[in-house]
Amino acid sequence: MTKKTTKAAASKKSEGTTSRGGNGGATRGRSGNAEAGSERTGKVAKTQLVEQVAEKTGLTKKQSEEAVSAMLDVVVDAIRSGQSVGLPGLGTLSVKATAARTGVRPGTSEKIQIPAGKKVAFKVASTLKGNL
């Protein structure tokens, strides 16, 4: 009987943390703690990057937004042209070729051919990996 009680309490608790309420749940972390804010959501938005660059460099937000956008454009253009992009202390972005292969369509178990293509790979810098 205690197992049923704990399961019911656990499911009610998890339902409360996943509901989206009036604010859409956008500012809550995965733990449901409202104090955690956006730092706990696992994603840093471009606007947050812009704000942090502005704080660290003393640039205006408009100037830092232009700098962040320019840097991202350069990285995307380099990857599109097949070059690797090394970001010191962070890692390396590179383009990897994928071979053609046979896959299975979910639900029907039908065999399908997946064509060769390209994907973006990221290799974490050893300094960052050691600090995690």
mmCIF file of the C-alpha atoms, coordinates in Angstrom:
data_MODEL
# 
_entry.id   MODEL 
# 
loop_
_atom_site.group_PDB 
_atom_site.id 
_atom_site.type_symbol 
_atom_site.label_atom_id 
_atom_site.label_alt_id 
_atom_site.label_comp_id 
_atom_site.label_asym_id 
_atom_site.label_entity_id 
_atom_site.label_seq_id 
_atom_site.pdbx_PDB_ins_code 
_atom_site.Cartn_x 
_atom_site.Cartn_y 
_atom_site.Cartn_z 
_atom_site.occupancy 
_atom_site.B_iso_or_equiv 
_atom_site.pdbx_formal_charge 
_atom_site.auth_seq_id 
_atom_site.auth_comp_id 
_atom_site.auth_asym_id 
_atom_site.auth_atom_id 
_atom_site.pdbx_PDB_model_num 
ATOM 1   C CA . MET A 1 1   ? 0.000  0.000  0.000   1.00 0.00 ? 1   MET A CA 1 
ATOM 2   C CA . THR A 1 2   ? 2.873  2.362  0.621   1.00 0.00 ? 2   THR A CA 1 
ATOM 3   C CA . LYS A 1 3   ? 4.128  1.792  -2.907  1.00 0.00 ? 3   LYS A CA 1 
ATOM 4   C CA . LYS A 1 4   ? 0.847  2.967  -4.422  1.00 0.00 ? 4   LYS A CA 1 
ATOM 5   C CA . THR A 1 5   ? 0.851  6.020  -2.189  1.00 0.00 ? 5   THR A CA 1 
ATOM 6   C CA . THR A 1 6   ? 4.390  6.988  -3.175  1.00 0.00 ? 6   THR A CA 1 
ATOM 7   C CA . LYS A 1 7   ? 3.711  6.397  -6.853  1.00 0.00 ? 7   LYS A CA 1 
ATOM 8   C CA . ALA A 1 8   ? 0.602  8.544  -6.748  1.00 0.00 ? 8   ALA A CA 1 
ATOM 9   C CA . ALA A 1 9   ? 2.452  11.301 -4.911  1.00 0.00 ? 9   ALA A CA 1 
ATOM 10  C CA . ALA A 1 10  ? 5.342  11.109 -7.358  1.00 0.00 ? 10  ALA A CA 1 
ATOM 11  C CA . SER A 1 11  ? 3.066  11.299 -10.389 1.00 0.00 ? 11  SER A CA 1 
ATOM 12  C CA . LYS A 1 12  ? 1.171  14.275 -8.959  1.00 0.00 ? 12  LYS A CA 1 
ATOM 13  C CA . LYS A 1 13  ? 4.471  16.003 -8.241  1.00 0.00 ? 13  LYS A CA 1 
ATOM 14  C CA . SER A 1 14  ? 5.759  15.398 -11.768 1.00 0.00 ? 14  SER A CA 1 
ATOM 15  C CA . GLU A 1 15  ? 2.489  16.644 -13.263 1.00 0.00 ? 15  GLU A CA 1 
ATOM 16  C CA . GLY A 1 16  ? 2.914  19.927 -11.416 1.00 0.00 ? 16  GLY A CA 1 
ATOM 17  C CA . THR A 1 17  ? 6.427  20.469 -12.735 1.00 0.00 ? 17  THR A CA 1 
ATOM 18  C CA . THR A 1 18  ? 5.513  19.813 -16.337 1.00 0.00 ? 18  THR A CA 1 
ATOM 19  C CA . SER A 1 19  ? 2.423  22.010 -16.533 1.00 0.00 ? 19  SER A CA 1 
ATOM 20  C CA . ARG A 1 20  ? 2.951  25.199 -18.438 1.00 0.00 ? 20  ARG A CA 1 
ATOM 21  C CA . GLY A 1 21  ? 0.810  27.551 -16.356 1.00 0.00 ? 21  GLY A CA 1 
ATOM 22  C CA . GLY A 1 22  ? 0.260  31.198 -17.322 1.00 0.00 ? 22  GLY A CA 1 
ATOM 23  C CA . ASN A 1 23  ? 3.854  32.012 -18.316 1.00 0.00 ? 23  ASN A CA 1 
ATOM 24  C CA . GLY A 1 24  ? 4.269  29.035 -20.635 1.00 0.00 ? 24  GLY A CA 1 
ATOM 25  C CA . GLY A 1 25  ? 6.930  27.535 -18.368 1.00 0.00 ? 25  GLY A CA 1 
ATOM 26  C CA . ALA A 1 26  ? 9.615  29.289 -20.385 1.00 0.00 ? 26  ALA A CA 1 
ATOM 27  C CA . THR A 1 27  ? 11.486 30.650 -17.395 1.00 0.00 ? 27  THR A CA 1 
ATOM 28  C CA . ARG A 1 28  ? 11.453 27.452 -15.341 1.00 0.00 ? 28  ARG A CA 1 
ATOM 29  C CA . GLY A 1 29  ? 14.282 24.974 -15.275 1.00 0.00 ? 29  GLY A CA 1 
ATOM 30  C CA . ARG A 1 30  ? 13.769 21.241 -15.514 1.00 0.00 ? 30  ARG A CA 1 
ATOM 31  C CA . SER A 1 31  ? 13.569 20.949 -11.751 1.00 0.00 ? 31  SER A CA 1 
ATOM 32  C CA . GLY A 1 32  ? 10.494 23.178 -11.684 1.00 0.00 ? 32  GLY A CA 1 
ATOM 33  C CA . ASN A 1 33  ? 12.274 25.717 -9.500  1.00 0.00 ? 33  ASN A CA 1 
ATOM 34  C CA . ALA A 1 34  ? 11.110 29.173 -10.579 1.00 0.00 ? 34  ALA A CA 1 
ATOM 35  C CA . GLU A 1 35  ? 14.191 30.763 -9.012  1.00 0.00 ? 35  GLU A CA 1 
ATOM 36  C CA . ALA A 1 36  ? 16.480 28.849 -11.374 1.00 0.00 ? 36  ALA A CA 1 
ATOM 37  C CA . GLY A 1 37  ? 15.474 31.087 -14.286 1.00 0.00 ? 37  GLY A CA 1 
ATOM 38  C CA . SER A 1 38  ? 16.947 30.728 -17.751 1.00 0.00 ? 38  SER A CA 1 
ATOM 39  C CA . GLU A 1 39  ? 20.380 29.681 -16.456 1.00 0.00 ? 39  GLU A CA 1 
ATOM 40  C CA . ARG A 1 40  ? 18.986 26.224 -15.755 1.00 0.00 ? 40  ARG A CA 1 
ATOM 41  C CA . THR A 1 41  ? 17.125 25.610 -19.031 1.00 0.00 ? 41  THR A CA 1 
ATOM 42  C CA . GLY A 1 42  ? 20.225 24.312 -20.780 1.00 0.00 ? 42  GLY A CA 1 
ATOM 43  C CA . LYS A 1 43  ? 20.260 26.880 -23.564 1.00 0.00 ? 43  LYS A CA 1 
ATOM 44  C CA . VAL A 1 44  ? 21.822 30.312 -23.905 1.00 0.00 ? 44  VAL A CA 1 
ATOM 45  C CA . ALA A 1 45  ? 19.942 32.459 -26.408 1.00 0.00 ? 45  ALA A CA 1 
ATOM 46  C CA . LYS A 1 46  ? 21.609 34.834 -28.846 1.00 0.00 ? 46  LYS A CA 1 
ATOM 47  C CA . THR A 1 47  ? 20.257 37.825 -26.917 1.00 0.00 ? 47  THR A CA 1 
ATOM 48  C CA . GLN A 1 48  ? 21.937 36.513 -23.782 1.00 0.00 ? 48  GLN A CA 1 
ATOM 49  C CA . LEU A 1 49  ? 25.209 36.111 -25.680 1.00 0.00 ? 49  LEU A CA 1 
ATOM 50  C CA . VAL A 1 50  ? 24.885 39.688 -26.913 1.00 0.00 ? 50  VAL A CA 1 
ATOM 51  C CA . GLU A 1 51  ? 24.290 40.969 -23.378 1.00 0.00 ? 51  GLU A CA 1 
ATOM 52  C CA . GLN A 1 52  ? 27.293 39.068 -22.004 1.00 0.00 ? 52  GLN A CA 1 
ATOM 53  C CA . VAL A 1 53  ? 29.566 40.285 -24.808 1.00 0.00 ? 53  VAL A CA 1 
ATOM 54  C CA . ALA A 1 54  ? 28.408 43.856 -24.165 1.00 0.00 ? 54  ALA A CA 1 
ATOM 55  C CA . GLU A 1 55  ? 29.176 43.497 -20.438 1.00 0.00 ? 55  GLU A CA 1 
ATOM 56  C CA . LYS A 1 56  ? 32.620 41.959 -20.958 1.00 0.00 ? 56  LYS A CA 1 
ATOM 57  C CA . THR A 1 57  ? 33.788 44.259 -23.739 1.00 0.00 ? 57  THR A CA 1 
ATOM 58  C CA . GLY A 1 58  ? 32.128 47.543 -22.851 1.00 0.00 ? 58  GLY A CA 1 
ATOM 59  C CA . LEU A 1 59  ? 30.506 47.726 -26.283 1.00 0.00 ? 59  LEU A CA 1 
ATOM 60  C CA . THR A 1 60  ? 26.933 48.822 -26.715 1.00 0.00 ? 60  THR A CA 1 
ATOM 61  C CA . LYS A 1 61  ? 24.330 46.088 -27.177 1.00 0.00 ? 61  LYS A CA 1 
ATOM 62  C CA . LYS A 1 62  ? 23.934 47.082 -30.827 1.00 0.00 ? 62  LYS A CA 1 
ATOM 63  C CA . GLN A 1 63  ? 27.696 46.813 -31.431 1.00 0.00 ? 63  GLN A CA 1 
ATOM 64  C CA . SER A 1 64  ? 27.937 43.505 -29.611 1.00 0.00 ? 64  SER A CA 1 
ATOM 65  C CA . GLU A 1 65  ? 24.938 42.158 -31.541 1.00 0.00 ? 65  GLU A CA 1 
ATOM 66  C CA . GLU A 1 66  ? 26.715 43.048 -34.790 1.00 0.00 ? 66  GLU A CA 1 
ATOM 67  C CA . ALA A 1 67  ? 29.909 41.374 -33.551 1.00 0.00 ? 67  ALA A CA 1 
ATOM 68  C CA . VAL A 1 68  ? 28.119 38.176 -32.474 1.00 0.00 ? 68  VAL A CA 1 
ATOM 69  C CA . SER A 1 69  ? 26.155 38.040 -35.743 1.00 0.00 ? 69  SER A CA 1 
ATOM 70  C CA . ALA A 1 70  ? 29.321 38.593 -37.800 1.00 0.00 ? 70  ALA A CA 1 
ATOM 71  C CA . MET A 1 71  ? 31.157 35.842 -35.920 1.00 0.00 ? 71  MET A CA 1 
ATOM 72  C CA . LEU A 1 72  ? 28.291 33.397 -36.379 1.00 0.00 ? 72  LEU A CA 1 
ATOM 73  C CA . ASP A 1 73  ? 28.060 34.268 -40.092 1.00 0.00 ? 73  ASP A CA 1 
ATOM 74  C CA . VAL A 1 74  ? 31.781 33.604 -40.547 1.00 0.00 ? 74  VAL A CA 1 
ATOM 75  C CA . VAL A 1 75  ? 31.511 30.242 -38.748 1.00 0.00 ? 75  VAL A CA 1 
ATOM 76  C CA . VAL A 1 76  ? 28.459 29.177 -40.791 1.00 0.00 ? 76  VAL A CA 1 
ATOM 77  C CA . ASP A 1 77  ? 30.085 30.244 -44.089 1.00 0.00 ? 77  ASP A CA 1 
ATOM 78  C CA . ALA A 1 78  ? 33.266 28.324 -43.251 1.00 0.00 ? 78  ALA A CA 1 
ATOM 79  C CA . ILE A 1 79  ? 31.312 25.165 -42.394 1.00 0.00 ? 79  ILE A CA 1 
ATOM 80  C CA . ARG A 1 80  ? 29.215 25.486 -45.568 1.00 0.00 ? 80  ARG A CA 1 
ATOM 81  C CA . SER A 1 81  ? 32.405 25.646 -47.624 1.00 0.00 ? 81  SER A CA 1 
ATOM 82  C CA . GLY A 1 82  ? 33.670 22.457 -45.956 1.00 0.00 ? 82  GLY A CA 1 
ATOM 83  C CA . GLN A 1 83  ? 36.272 24.025 -43.672 1.00 0.00 ? 83  GLN A CA 1 
ATOM 84  C CA . SER A 1 84  ? 36.828 23.159 -40.025 1.00 0.00 ? 84  SER A CA 1 
ATOM 85  C CA . VAL A 1 85  ? 36.400 25.933 -37.471 1.00 0.00 ? 85  VAL A CA 1 
ATOM 86  C CA . GLY A 1 86  ? 38.559 25.841 -34.354 1.00 0.00 ? 86  GLY A CA 1 
ATOM 87  C CA . LEU A 1 87  ? 37.265 27.737 -31.364 1.00 0.00 ? 87  LEU A CA 1 
ATOM 88  C CA . PRO A 1 88  ? 40.068 27.863 -28.766 1.00 0.00 ? 88  PRO A CA 1 
ATOM 89  C CA . GLY A 1 89  ? 39.005 26.551 -25.389 1.00 0.00 ? 89  GLY A CA 1 
ATOM 90  C CA . LEU A 1 90  ? 35.689 25.319 -26.812 1.00 0.00 ? 90  LEU A CA 1 
ATOM 91  C CA . GLY A 1 91  ? 36.325 22.818 -29.597 1.00 0.00 ? 91  GLY A CA 1 
ATOM 92  C CA . THR A 1 92  ? 36.338 22.263 -33.342 1.00 0.00 ? 92  THR A CA 1 
ATOM 93  C CA . LEU A 1 93  ? 33.395 22.220 -35.739 1.00 0.00 ? 93  LEU A CA 1 
ATOM 94  C CA . SER A 1 94  ? 33.942 20.190 -38.885 1.00 0.00 ? 94  SER A CA 1 
ATOM 95  C CA . VAL A 1 95  ? 32.011 18.656 -41.780 1.00 0.00 ? 95  VAL A CA 1 
ATOM 96  C CA . LYS A 1 96  ? 31.907 14.862 -41.971 1.00 0.00 ? 96  LYS A CA 1 
ATOM 97  C CA . ALA A 1 97  ? 30.676 12.808 -44.909 1.00 0.00 ? 97  ALA A CA 1 
ATOM 98  C CA . THR A 1 98  ? 28.105 10.104 -44.211 1.00 0.00 ? 98  THR A CA 1 
ATOM 99  C CA . ALA A 1 99  ? 27.934 6.971  -46.325 1.00 0.00 ? 99  ALA A CA 1 
ATOM 100 C CA . ALA A 1 100 ? 24.793 5.730  -48.046 1.00 0.00 ? 100 ALA A CA 1 
ATOM 101 C CA . ARG A 1 101 ? 23.081 3.079  -45.944 1.00 0.00 ? 101 ARG A CA 1 
ATOM 102 C CA . THR A 1 102 ? 19.959 0.992  -45.591 1.00 0.00 ? 102 THR A CA 1 
ATOM 103 C CA . GLY A 1 103 ? 17.511 2.022  -42.898 1.00 0.00 ? 103 GLY A CA 1 
ATOM 104 C CA . VAL A 1 104 ? 14.175 0.803  -41.586 1.00 0.00 ? 104 VAL A CA 1 
ATOM 105 C CA . ARG A 1 105 ? 11.051 2.976  -41.683 1.00 0.00 ? 105 ARG A CA 1 
ATOM 106 C CA . PRO A 1 106 ? 9.511  3.043  -38.203 1.00 0.00 ? 106 PRO A CA 1 
ATOM 107 C CA . GLY A 1 107 ? 6.055  1.542  -37.953 1.00 0.00 ? 107 GLY A CA 1 
ATOM 108 C CA . THR A 1 108 ? 6.105  -0.333 -41.262 1.00 0.00 ? 108 THR A CA 1 
ATOM 109 C CA . SER A 1 109 ? 9.529  -2.041 -40.975 1.00 0.00 ? 109 SER A CA 1 
ATOM 110 C CA . GLU A 1 110 ? 10.001 -1.229 -44.655 1.00 0.00 ? 110 GLU A CA 1 
ATOM 111 C CA . LYS A 1 111 ? 13.655 -1.105 -45.728 1.00 0.00 ? 111 LYS A CA 1 
ATOM 112 C CA . ILE A 1 112 ? 14.663 2.202  -47.293 1.00 0.00 ? 112 ILE A CA 1 
ATOM 113 C CA . GLN A 1 113 ? 17.832 3.573  -48.831 1.00 0.00 ? 113 GLN A CA 1 
ATOM 114 C CA . ILE A 1 114 ? 19.311 6.584  -47.032 1.00 0.00 ? 114 ILE A CA 1 
ATOM 115 C CA . PRO A 1 115 ? 21.536 8.563  -49.412 1.00 0.00 ? 115 PRO A CA 1 
ATOM 116 C CA . ALA A 1 116 ? 25.052 9.719  -48.616 1.00 0.00 ? 116 ALA A CA 1 
ATOM 117 C CA . GLY A 1 117 ? 25.249 13.182 -47.132 1.00 0.00 ? 117 GLY A CA 1 
ATOM 118 C CA . LYS A 1 118 ? 27.153 15.484 -44.818 1.00 0.00 ? 118 LYS A CA 1 
ATOM 119 C CA . LYS A 1 119 ? 26.817 16.332 -41.144 1.00 0.00 ? 119 LYS A CA 1 
ATOM 120 C CA . VAL A 1 120 ? 28.391 18.815 -38.772 1.00 0.00 ? 120 VAL A CA 1 
ATOM 121 C CA . ALA A 1 121 ? 30.585 17.245 -36.105 1.00 0.00 ? 121 ALA A CA 1 
ATOM 122 C CA . PHE A 1 122 ? 31.864 18.887 -32.937 1.00 0.00 ? 122 PHE A CA 1 
ATOM 123 C CA . LYS A 1 123 ? 34.953 17.762 -31.063 1.00 0.00 ? 123 LYS A CA 1 
ATOM 124 C CA . VAL A 1 124 ? 35.226 19.232 -27.576 1.00 0.00 ? 124 VAL A CA 1 
ATOM 125 C CA . ALA A 1 125 ? 38.547 20.842 -26.629 1.00 0.00 ? 125 ALA A CA 1 
ATOM 126 C CA . SER A 1 126 ? 40.485 18.834 -24.044 1.00 0.00 ? 126 SER A CA 1 
ATOM 127 C CA . THR A 1 127 ? 40.700 21.884 -21.750 1.00 0.00 ? 127 THR A CA 1 
ATOM 128 C CA . LEU A 1 128 ? 36.908 22.191 -21.669 1.00 0.00 ? 128 LEU A CA 1 
ATOM 129 C CA . LYS A 1 129 ? 36.426 18.453 -21.314 1.00 0.00 ? 129 LYS A CA 1 
ATOM 130 C CA . GLY A 1 130 ? 38.741 18.442 -18.326 1.00 0.00 ? 130 GLY A CA 1 
ATOM 131 C CA . ASN A 1 131 ? 36.828 21.283 -16.656 1.00 0.00 ? 131 ASN A CA 1 
ATOM 132 C CA . LEU A 1 132 ? 33.358 19.690 -16.962 1.00 0.00 ? 132 LEU A CA 1 
# 
